[in-house]
Coordinates of C-alpha atoms and ligand atoms in Angstrom, one line a residue:
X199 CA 31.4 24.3 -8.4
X200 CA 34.2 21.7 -9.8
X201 CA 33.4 18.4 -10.6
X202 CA 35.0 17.0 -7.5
X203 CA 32.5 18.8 -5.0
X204 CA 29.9 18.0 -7.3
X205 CA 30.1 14.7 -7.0
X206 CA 30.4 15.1 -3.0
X207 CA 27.5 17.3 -2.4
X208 CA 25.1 15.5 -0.3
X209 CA 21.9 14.5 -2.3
X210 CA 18.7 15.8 -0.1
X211 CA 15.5 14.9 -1.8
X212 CA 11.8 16.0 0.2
X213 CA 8.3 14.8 0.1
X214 CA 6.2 17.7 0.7
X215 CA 2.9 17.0 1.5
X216 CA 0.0 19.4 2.2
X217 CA -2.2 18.5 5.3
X218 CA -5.2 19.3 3.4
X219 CA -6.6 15.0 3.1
X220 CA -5.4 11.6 3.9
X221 CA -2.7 10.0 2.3
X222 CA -2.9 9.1 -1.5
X223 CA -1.4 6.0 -3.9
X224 CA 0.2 8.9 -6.1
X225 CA 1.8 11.0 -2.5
X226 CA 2.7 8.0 -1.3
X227 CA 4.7 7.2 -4.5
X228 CA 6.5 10.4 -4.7
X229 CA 7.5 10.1 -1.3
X230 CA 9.0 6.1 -2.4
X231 CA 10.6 7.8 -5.1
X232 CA 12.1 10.4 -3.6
X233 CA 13.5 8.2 -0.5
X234 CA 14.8 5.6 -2.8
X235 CA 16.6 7.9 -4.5
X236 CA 18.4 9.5 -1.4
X237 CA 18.6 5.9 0.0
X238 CA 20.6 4.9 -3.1
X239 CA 22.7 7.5 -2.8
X240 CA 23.4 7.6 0.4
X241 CA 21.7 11.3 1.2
X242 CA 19.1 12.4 3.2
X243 CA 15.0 12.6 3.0
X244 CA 12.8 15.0 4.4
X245 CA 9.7 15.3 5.1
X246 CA 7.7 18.9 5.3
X247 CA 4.5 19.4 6.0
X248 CA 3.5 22.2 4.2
X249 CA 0.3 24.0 6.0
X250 CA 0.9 27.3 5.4
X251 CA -3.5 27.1 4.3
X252 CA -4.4 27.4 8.1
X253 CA -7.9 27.0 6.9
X254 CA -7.4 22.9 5.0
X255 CA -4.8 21.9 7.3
X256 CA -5.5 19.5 9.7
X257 CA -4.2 17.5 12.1
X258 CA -5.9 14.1 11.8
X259 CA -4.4 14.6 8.3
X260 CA -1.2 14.8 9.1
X261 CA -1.3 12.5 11.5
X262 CA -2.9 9.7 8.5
X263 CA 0.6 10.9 6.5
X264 CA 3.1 10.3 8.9
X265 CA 1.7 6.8 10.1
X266 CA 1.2 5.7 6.5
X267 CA 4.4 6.9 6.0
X268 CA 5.6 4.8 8.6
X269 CA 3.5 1.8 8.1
X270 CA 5.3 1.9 4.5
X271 CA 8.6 1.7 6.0
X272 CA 9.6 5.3 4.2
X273 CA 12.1 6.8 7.1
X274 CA 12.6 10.2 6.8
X275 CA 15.6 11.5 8.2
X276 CA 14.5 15.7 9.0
X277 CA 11.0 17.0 9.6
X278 CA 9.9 20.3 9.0
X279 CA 6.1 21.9 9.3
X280 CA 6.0 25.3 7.6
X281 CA 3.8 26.5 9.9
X282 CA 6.5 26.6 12.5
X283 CA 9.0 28.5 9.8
X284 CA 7.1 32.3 9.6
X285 CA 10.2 33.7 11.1
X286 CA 12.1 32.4 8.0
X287 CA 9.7 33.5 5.1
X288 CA 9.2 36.8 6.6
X289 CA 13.1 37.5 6.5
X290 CA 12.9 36.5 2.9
X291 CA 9.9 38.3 2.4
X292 CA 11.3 41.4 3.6
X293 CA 14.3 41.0 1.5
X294 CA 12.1 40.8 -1.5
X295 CA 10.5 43.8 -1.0
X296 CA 13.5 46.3 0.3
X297 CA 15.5 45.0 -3.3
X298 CA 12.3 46.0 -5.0
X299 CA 12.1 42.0 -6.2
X300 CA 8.3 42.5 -4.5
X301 CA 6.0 44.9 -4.1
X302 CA 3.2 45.7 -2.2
X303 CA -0.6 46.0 -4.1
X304 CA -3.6 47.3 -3.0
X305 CA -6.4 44.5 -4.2
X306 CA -9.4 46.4 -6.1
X307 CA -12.2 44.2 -5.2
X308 CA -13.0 44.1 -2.0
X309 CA -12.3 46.8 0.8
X310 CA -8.5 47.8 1.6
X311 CA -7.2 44.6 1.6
X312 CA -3.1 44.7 0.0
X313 CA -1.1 41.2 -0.7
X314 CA 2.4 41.3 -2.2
X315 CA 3.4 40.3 -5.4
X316 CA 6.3 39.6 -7.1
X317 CA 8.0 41.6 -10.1
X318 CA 7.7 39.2 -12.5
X319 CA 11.2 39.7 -15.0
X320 CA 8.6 38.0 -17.7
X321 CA 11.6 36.2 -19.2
X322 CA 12.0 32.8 -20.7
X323 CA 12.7 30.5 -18.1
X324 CA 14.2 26.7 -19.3
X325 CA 14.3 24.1 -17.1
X326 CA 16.2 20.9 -18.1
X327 CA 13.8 17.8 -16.2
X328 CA 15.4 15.2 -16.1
X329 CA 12.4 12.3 -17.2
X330 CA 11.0 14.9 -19.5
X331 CA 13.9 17.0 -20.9
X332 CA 14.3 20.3 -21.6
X333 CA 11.2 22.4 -21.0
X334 CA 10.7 26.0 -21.7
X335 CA 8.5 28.8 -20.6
X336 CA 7.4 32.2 -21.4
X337 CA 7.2 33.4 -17.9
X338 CA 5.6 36.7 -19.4
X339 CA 2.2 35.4 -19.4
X340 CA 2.4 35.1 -15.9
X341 CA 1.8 38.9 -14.6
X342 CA 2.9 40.1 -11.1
X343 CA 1.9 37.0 -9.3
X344 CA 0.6 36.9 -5.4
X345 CA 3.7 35.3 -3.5
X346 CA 2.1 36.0 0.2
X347 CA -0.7 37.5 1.7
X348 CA 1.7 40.1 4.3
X349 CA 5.0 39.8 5.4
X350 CA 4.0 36.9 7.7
X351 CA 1.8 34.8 5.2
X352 CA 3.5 33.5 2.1
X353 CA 1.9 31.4 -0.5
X354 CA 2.7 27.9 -1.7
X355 CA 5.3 29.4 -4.6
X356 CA 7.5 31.3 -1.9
X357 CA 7.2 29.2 0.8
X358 CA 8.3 26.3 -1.2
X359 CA 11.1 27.9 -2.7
X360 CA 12.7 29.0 0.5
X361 CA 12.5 25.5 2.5
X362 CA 13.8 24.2 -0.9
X363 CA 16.8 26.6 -0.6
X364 CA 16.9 26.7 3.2
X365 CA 17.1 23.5 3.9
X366 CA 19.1 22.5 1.0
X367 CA 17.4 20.3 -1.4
X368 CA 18.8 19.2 -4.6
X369 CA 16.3 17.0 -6.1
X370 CA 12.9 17.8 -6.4
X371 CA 10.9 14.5 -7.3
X372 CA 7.1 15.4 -7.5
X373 CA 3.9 14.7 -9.8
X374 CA 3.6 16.1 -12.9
X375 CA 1.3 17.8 -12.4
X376 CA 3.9 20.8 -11.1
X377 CA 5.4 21.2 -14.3
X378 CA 3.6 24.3 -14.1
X379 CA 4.9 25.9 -11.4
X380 CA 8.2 25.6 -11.7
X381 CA 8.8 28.5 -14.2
X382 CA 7.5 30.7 -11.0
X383 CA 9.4 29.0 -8.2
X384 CA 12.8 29.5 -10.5
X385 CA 11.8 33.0 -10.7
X386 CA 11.4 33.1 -7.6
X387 CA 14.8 30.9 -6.9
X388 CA 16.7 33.8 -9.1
X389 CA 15.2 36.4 -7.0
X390 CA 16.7 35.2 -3.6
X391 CA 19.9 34.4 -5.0
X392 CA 18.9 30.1 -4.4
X393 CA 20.7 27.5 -6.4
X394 CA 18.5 25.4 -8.7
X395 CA 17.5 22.0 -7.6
X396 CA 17.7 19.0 -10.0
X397 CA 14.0 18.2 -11.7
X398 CA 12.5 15.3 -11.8
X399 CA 8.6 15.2 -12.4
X400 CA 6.9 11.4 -12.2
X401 CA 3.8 10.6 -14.6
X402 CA 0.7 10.5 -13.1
X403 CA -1.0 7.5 -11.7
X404 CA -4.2 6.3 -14.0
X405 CA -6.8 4.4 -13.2
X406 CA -7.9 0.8 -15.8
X407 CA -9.6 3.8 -18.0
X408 CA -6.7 6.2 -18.1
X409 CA -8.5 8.7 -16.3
X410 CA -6.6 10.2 -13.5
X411 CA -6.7 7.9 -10.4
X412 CA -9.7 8.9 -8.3
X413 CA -11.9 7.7 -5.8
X414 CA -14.1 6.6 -8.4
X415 CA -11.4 3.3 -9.0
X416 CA -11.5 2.0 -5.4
X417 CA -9.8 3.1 -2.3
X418 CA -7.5 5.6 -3.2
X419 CA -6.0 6.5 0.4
X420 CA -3.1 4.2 1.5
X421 CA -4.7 3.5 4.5
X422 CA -7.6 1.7 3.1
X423 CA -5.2 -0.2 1.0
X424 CA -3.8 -1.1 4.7
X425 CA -7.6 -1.7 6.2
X426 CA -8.4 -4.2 3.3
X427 CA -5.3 -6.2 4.3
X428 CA -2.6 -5.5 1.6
X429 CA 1.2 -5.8 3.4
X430 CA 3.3 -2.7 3.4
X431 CA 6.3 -4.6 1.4
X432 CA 3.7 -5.9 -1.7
X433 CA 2.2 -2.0 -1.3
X434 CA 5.5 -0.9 -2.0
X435 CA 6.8 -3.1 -4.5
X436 CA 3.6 -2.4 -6.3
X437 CA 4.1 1.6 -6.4
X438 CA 7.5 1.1 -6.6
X439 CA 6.7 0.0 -10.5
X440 CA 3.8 2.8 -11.0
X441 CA 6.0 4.5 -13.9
X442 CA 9.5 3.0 -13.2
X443 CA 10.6 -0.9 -14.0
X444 CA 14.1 -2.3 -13.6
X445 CA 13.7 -3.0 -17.6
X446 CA 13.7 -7.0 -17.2
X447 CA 11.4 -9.4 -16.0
X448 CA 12.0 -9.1 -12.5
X449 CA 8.6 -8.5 -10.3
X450 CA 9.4 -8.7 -6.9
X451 CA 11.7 -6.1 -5.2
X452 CA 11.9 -6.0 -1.5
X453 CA 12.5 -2.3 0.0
X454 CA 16.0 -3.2 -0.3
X455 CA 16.7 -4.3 -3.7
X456 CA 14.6 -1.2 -4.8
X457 CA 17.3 1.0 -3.5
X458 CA 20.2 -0.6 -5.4
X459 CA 17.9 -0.8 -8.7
X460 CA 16.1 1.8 -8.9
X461 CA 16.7 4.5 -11.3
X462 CA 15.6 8.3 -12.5
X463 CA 16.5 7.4 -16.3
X464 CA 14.4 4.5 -16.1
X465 CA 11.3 6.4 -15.3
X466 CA 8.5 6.4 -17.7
X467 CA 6.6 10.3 -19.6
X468 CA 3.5 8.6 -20.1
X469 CA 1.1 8.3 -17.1
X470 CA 0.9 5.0 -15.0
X471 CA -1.7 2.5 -15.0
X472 CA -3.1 1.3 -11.3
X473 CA -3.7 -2.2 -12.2
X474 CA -5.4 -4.1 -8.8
X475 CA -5.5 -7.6 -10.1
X476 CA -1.5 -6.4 -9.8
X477 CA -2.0 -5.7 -6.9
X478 CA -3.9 -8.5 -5.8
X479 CA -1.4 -10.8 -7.3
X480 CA 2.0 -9.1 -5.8
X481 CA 0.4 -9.2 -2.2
X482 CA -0.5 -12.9 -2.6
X483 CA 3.3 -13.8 -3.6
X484 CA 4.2 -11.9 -0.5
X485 CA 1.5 -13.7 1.8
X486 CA 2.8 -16.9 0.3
X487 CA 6.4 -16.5 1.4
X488 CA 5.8 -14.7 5.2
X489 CA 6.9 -16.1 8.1
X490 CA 3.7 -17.8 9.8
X491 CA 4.1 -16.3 12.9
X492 CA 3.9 -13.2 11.5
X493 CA 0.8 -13.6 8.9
X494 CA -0.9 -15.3 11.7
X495 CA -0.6 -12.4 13.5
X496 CA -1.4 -9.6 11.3
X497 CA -4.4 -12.0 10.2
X498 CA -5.9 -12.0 13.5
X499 CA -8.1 -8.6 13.5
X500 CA -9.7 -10.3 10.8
X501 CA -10.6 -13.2 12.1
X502 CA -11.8 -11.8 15.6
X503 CA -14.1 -10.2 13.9
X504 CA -15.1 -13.6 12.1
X505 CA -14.8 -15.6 15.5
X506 CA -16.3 -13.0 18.1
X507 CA -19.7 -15.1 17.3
X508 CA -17.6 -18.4 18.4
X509 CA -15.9 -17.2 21.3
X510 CA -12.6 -16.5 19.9
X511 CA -9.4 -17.0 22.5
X512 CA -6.0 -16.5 22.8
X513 CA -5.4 -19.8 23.1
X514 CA -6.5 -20.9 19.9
X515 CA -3.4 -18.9 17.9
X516 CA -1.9 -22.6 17.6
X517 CA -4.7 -23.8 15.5
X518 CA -5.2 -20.4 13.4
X519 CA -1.9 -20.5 12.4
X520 CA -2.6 -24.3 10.8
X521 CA -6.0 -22.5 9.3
X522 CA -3.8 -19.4 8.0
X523 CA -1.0 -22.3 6.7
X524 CA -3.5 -23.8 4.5
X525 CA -5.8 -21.0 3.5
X526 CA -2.9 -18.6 2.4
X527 CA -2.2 -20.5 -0.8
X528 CA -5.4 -19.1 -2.2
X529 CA -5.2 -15.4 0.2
X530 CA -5.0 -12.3 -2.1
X531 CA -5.3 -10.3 1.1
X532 CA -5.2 -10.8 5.1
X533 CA -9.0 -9.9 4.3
X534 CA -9.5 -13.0 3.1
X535 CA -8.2 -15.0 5.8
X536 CA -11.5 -14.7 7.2
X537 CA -14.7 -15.7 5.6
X538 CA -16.4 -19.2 6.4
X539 CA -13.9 -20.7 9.2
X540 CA -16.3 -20.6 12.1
X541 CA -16.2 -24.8 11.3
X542 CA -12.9 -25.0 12.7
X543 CA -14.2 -23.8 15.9
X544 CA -17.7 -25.0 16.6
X545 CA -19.7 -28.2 15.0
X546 CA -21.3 -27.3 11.1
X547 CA -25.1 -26.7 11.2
X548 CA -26.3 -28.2 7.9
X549 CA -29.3 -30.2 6.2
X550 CA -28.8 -34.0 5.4
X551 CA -29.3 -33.5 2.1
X552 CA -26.0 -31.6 1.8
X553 CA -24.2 -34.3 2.1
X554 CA -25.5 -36.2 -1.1
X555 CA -22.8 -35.5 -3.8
X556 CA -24.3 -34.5 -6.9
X557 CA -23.6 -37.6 -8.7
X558 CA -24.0 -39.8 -6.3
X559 CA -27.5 -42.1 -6.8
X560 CA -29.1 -41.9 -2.7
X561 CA -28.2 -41.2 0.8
X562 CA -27.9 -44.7 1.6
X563 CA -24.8 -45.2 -0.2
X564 CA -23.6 -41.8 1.3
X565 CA -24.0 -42.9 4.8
X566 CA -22.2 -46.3 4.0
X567 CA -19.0 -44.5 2.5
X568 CA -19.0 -42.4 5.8
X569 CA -19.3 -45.3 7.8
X570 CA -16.7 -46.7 5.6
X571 CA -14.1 -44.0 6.3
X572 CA -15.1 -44.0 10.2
X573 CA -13.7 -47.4 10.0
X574 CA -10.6 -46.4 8.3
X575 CA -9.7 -43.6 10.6
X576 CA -10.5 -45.5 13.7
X577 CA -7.3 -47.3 14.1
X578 CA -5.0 -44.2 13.1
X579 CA -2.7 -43.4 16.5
X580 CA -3.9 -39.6 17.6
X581 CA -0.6 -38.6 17.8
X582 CA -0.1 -39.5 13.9
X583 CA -3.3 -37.8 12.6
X584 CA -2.1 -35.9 10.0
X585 CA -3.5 -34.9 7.0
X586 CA -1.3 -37.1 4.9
X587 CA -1.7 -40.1 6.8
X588 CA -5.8 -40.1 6.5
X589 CA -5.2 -39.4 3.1
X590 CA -3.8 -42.7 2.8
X591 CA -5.9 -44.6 5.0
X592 CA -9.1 -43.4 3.2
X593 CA -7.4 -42.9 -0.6
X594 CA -7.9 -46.4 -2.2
X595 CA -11.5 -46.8 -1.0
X596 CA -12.4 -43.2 -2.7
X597 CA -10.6 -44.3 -5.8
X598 CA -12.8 -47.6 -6.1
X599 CA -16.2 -45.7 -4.9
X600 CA -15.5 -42.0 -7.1
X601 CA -13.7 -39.6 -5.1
X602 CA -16.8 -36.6 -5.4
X603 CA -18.8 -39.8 -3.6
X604 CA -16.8 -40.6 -0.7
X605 CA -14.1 -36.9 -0.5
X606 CA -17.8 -34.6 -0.9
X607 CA -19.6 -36.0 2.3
X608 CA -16.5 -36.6 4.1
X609 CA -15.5 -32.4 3.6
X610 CA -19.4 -31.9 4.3
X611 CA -19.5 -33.5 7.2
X612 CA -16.3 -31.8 8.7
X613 CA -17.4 -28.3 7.5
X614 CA -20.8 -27.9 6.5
X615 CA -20.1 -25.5 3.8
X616 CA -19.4 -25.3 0.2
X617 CA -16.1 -24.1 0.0
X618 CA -13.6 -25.1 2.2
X619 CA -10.3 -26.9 2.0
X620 CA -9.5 -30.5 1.5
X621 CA -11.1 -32.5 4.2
X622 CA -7.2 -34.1 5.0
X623 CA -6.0 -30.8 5.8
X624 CA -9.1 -29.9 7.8
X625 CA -9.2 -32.9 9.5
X626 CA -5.8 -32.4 10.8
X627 CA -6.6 -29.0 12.3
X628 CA -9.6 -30.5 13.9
X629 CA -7.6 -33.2 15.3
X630 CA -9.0 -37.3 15.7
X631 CA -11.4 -37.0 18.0
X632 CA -13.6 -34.2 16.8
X633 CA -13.0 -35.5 13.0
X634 CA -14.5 -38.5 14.2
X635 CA -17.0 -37.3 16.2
X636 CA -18.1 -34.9 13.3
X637 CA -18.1 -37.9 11.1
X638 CA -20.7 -39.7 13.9
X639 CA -23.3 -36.7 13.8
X640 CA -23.3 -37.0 9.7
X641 CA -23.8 -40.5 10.0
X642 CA -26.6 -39.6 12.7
X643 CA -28.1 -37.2 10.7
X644 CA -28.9 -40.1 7.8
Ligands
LIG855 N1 2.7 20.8 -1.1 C1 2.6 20.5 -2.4 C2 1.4 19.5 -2.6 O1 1.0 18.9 -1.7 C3 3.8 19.9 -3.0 C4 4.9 20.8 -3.2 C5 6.0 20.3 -4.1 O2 6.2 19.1 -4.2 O3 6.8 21.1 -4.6 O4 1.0 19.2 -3.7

């Protein structure tokens, strides 16, 4: 091939997962890699399915693939099963045999039960990768390996080799941990007259302890990443940098600026550390900047199960979003949108005694700074009751008393609860005449 065609040949890159469990961190990564890279150079991706093991395959797995897939916002541009291929491996198969490439072996153990291997060359087969360099192999300790159980069953070497070559790959991005079976898929490659694909094989993911990411380190499928409320774009900008970084300080990368930056060469050997405070942090810069329509509603399964005690109803999206507004400045996850909010909705249930500030000397002086502030707010217009403007109305008078003594029973009093935010902002929400009224029950209460 000359340079010129070279440089034209389409780049096809594949993510082939096997149906045989839910979608992982480190899949889920390959497949970003590998559609990155076709992305950034304008090729194509694929995505096979490869459940050739009848037995593991399943359905509901392939079905938790595809839609994290798609929640992810990784497109792929062909889909293949290889279940639905037999006609193409068996061809191949065949071939094999009648050059004498394969052959035929009766298995001793067990009653007459024959698979077919291949004739293993046992030569040295070099590879060049292109993270990890050149990499040798004496393909010699590797016998007469099983390629397929009968001309219509192929194994995971042949099968792979073929689709590769079939439907004309030329990248193969995957885990490292296939480093070991290349030397027999190029063997095989060489056997059916298929060109050889590019290498690229990505470090593994680790968990804080540099063991290999498990279960053991938290939620390890991508949709229980999605369930806890982390939003596809931090997801991916956070495995986006699990073993690649643009080499400068830059953190955030939408789906987008991944495409123009990111880069084989810049790829790390050594394996990559899941950090979830990371995590955490990138998806909290993302829930800071969203649109508010938007984080309201992809906060709202979390709160209906928070508000289904309070009657929650459509028509209250208005003030969630101002609850969402306030309480995303401090949201690692949509998760967290919930928690103690049911104030916002229905009048606190508290004891009296609550509502004493800690340094404050008696309830007496606590009812008078409420009754004090019910002054203050009285006059405000209803139209004007913002949280800024009863700031300033009630400011001076919680300079002169100690803010803890006047701001503690004032939040107290609108929420009943220990942490909350600042009573201005809640007192918007809640609007004049249930801030008020709220502030007459405290005052009740003493
Ligand atoms: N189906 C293989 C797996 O799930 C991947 C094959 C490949 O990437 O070459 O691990």
């Amino acid at each position: 091939m000359n340079e010129l065609t070279q440089k034209n040949k389409e780049i096809r890159t594949r993510f082939a997962p096997s149906p045989t469990g839910v979608l992982h961190v480190g899949g889920a990564r390959t497949a970003l890699f590998n559609y990155l890279f076709a992305r950034q150079n304008g090729g194509e991706f694929v995505l096979r399915i490869e459940d050739t093991d009848k037995e593991r395959s399943k359905k509901e797995y392939e079905d938790d693939i595809l839609n994290g897939l798609k929640w992810l916002g990784i497109e792929w541009d062909e889909f293949y099963r290889q279940s639905e291929r037999g006609e193409i491996y068996k061809k191949y198969i065949q071939k094999l045999l009648s050059d004498g490439k394969a052959f035929i072996s009766e298995e001793k153990e067990g009653k007459s039960k024959s698979v077919i291997r291949f004739k293993n060359p046992n030569t040295k087969v070099k590879f060049n990768d292109e993270i990890r360099g050149e990499i040798e192999f004496d393909t010699a300790e590797l016998g007469d390996f099983v390629i397929a159980k009968d001309e219509e069953t192929p194994l995971y070497h042949l099968a792979v080799v073929v689709d590769d070559f079939e439907i004309g790959i030329t990248h193969i991005i995957r885990g490292e941990d296939h480093i070991s079976n290349t030397p027999r898929q190029i063997l095989i490659q060489d056997a059916i007259g298929a060109s050889r694909p590019i290498y690229a094989h990505i470090p593994l993911i680790l968990g804080a302890d540099r063991s290999k990411l498990s279960k053991r380190h938290g939620a390890a499928s991508v949709n229980e990443y999605r369930e806890k409320g982390y939003l596809p774009e931090a997801f991916v900008n956070f495995m986006a940098f699990l073993g690649w970084n643009p080499g400068d300080e830059r953190e955030i990368f939408s789906m987008d600026e991944l495409i123009k930056e990111f880069s084989l060469k810049k790829i790390q050997k050594g394996g990559a550390v899941f950090n979830t405070d990371r995590l955490n942090w990138l998806n909290s810069q993302y829930i800071k900047k969203m649109d508010i329509d938007r984080l309201t509603e992809l906060c709202l399964p979390y709160l209906s199960r928070q508000l289904s005690a309070v009657s929650f109803q459509e028509d209250q999206k208005e003030k969630i979003k101002k609850i969402i507004e306030i309480k995303r400045e401090r949201m690692n996850t949509l998760a967290e949108a919930g928690g103690e909010i049911e104030y916002f909705f229905e009048q606190p249930k508290y004891e009296k005694e609550k509502l004493l500030w800690k340094k404050e000397k008696d309830l007496t002086a606590t009812k008078k700074h409420l009754e004090e502030i019910l002054k203050l707010l009285k006059p405000l217009d209803e139209t004007v009751f913002s949280g800024e403007e009863v700031k300033k109305m009630i400011w001076d008078y919680a300079e002169e008393q100690g803010r803890g003594n006047v701001l503690w029973p004032f939040r107290m009093a609108l929420t009943g609860v220990d942490k909350s935010p600042d009573p201005f902002s809640v007192a918007e929400i809640l609007g004049k005449k249930e801030t008020i009224n709220r502030l007459q029950n405290a005052i009740n209460k003493l």
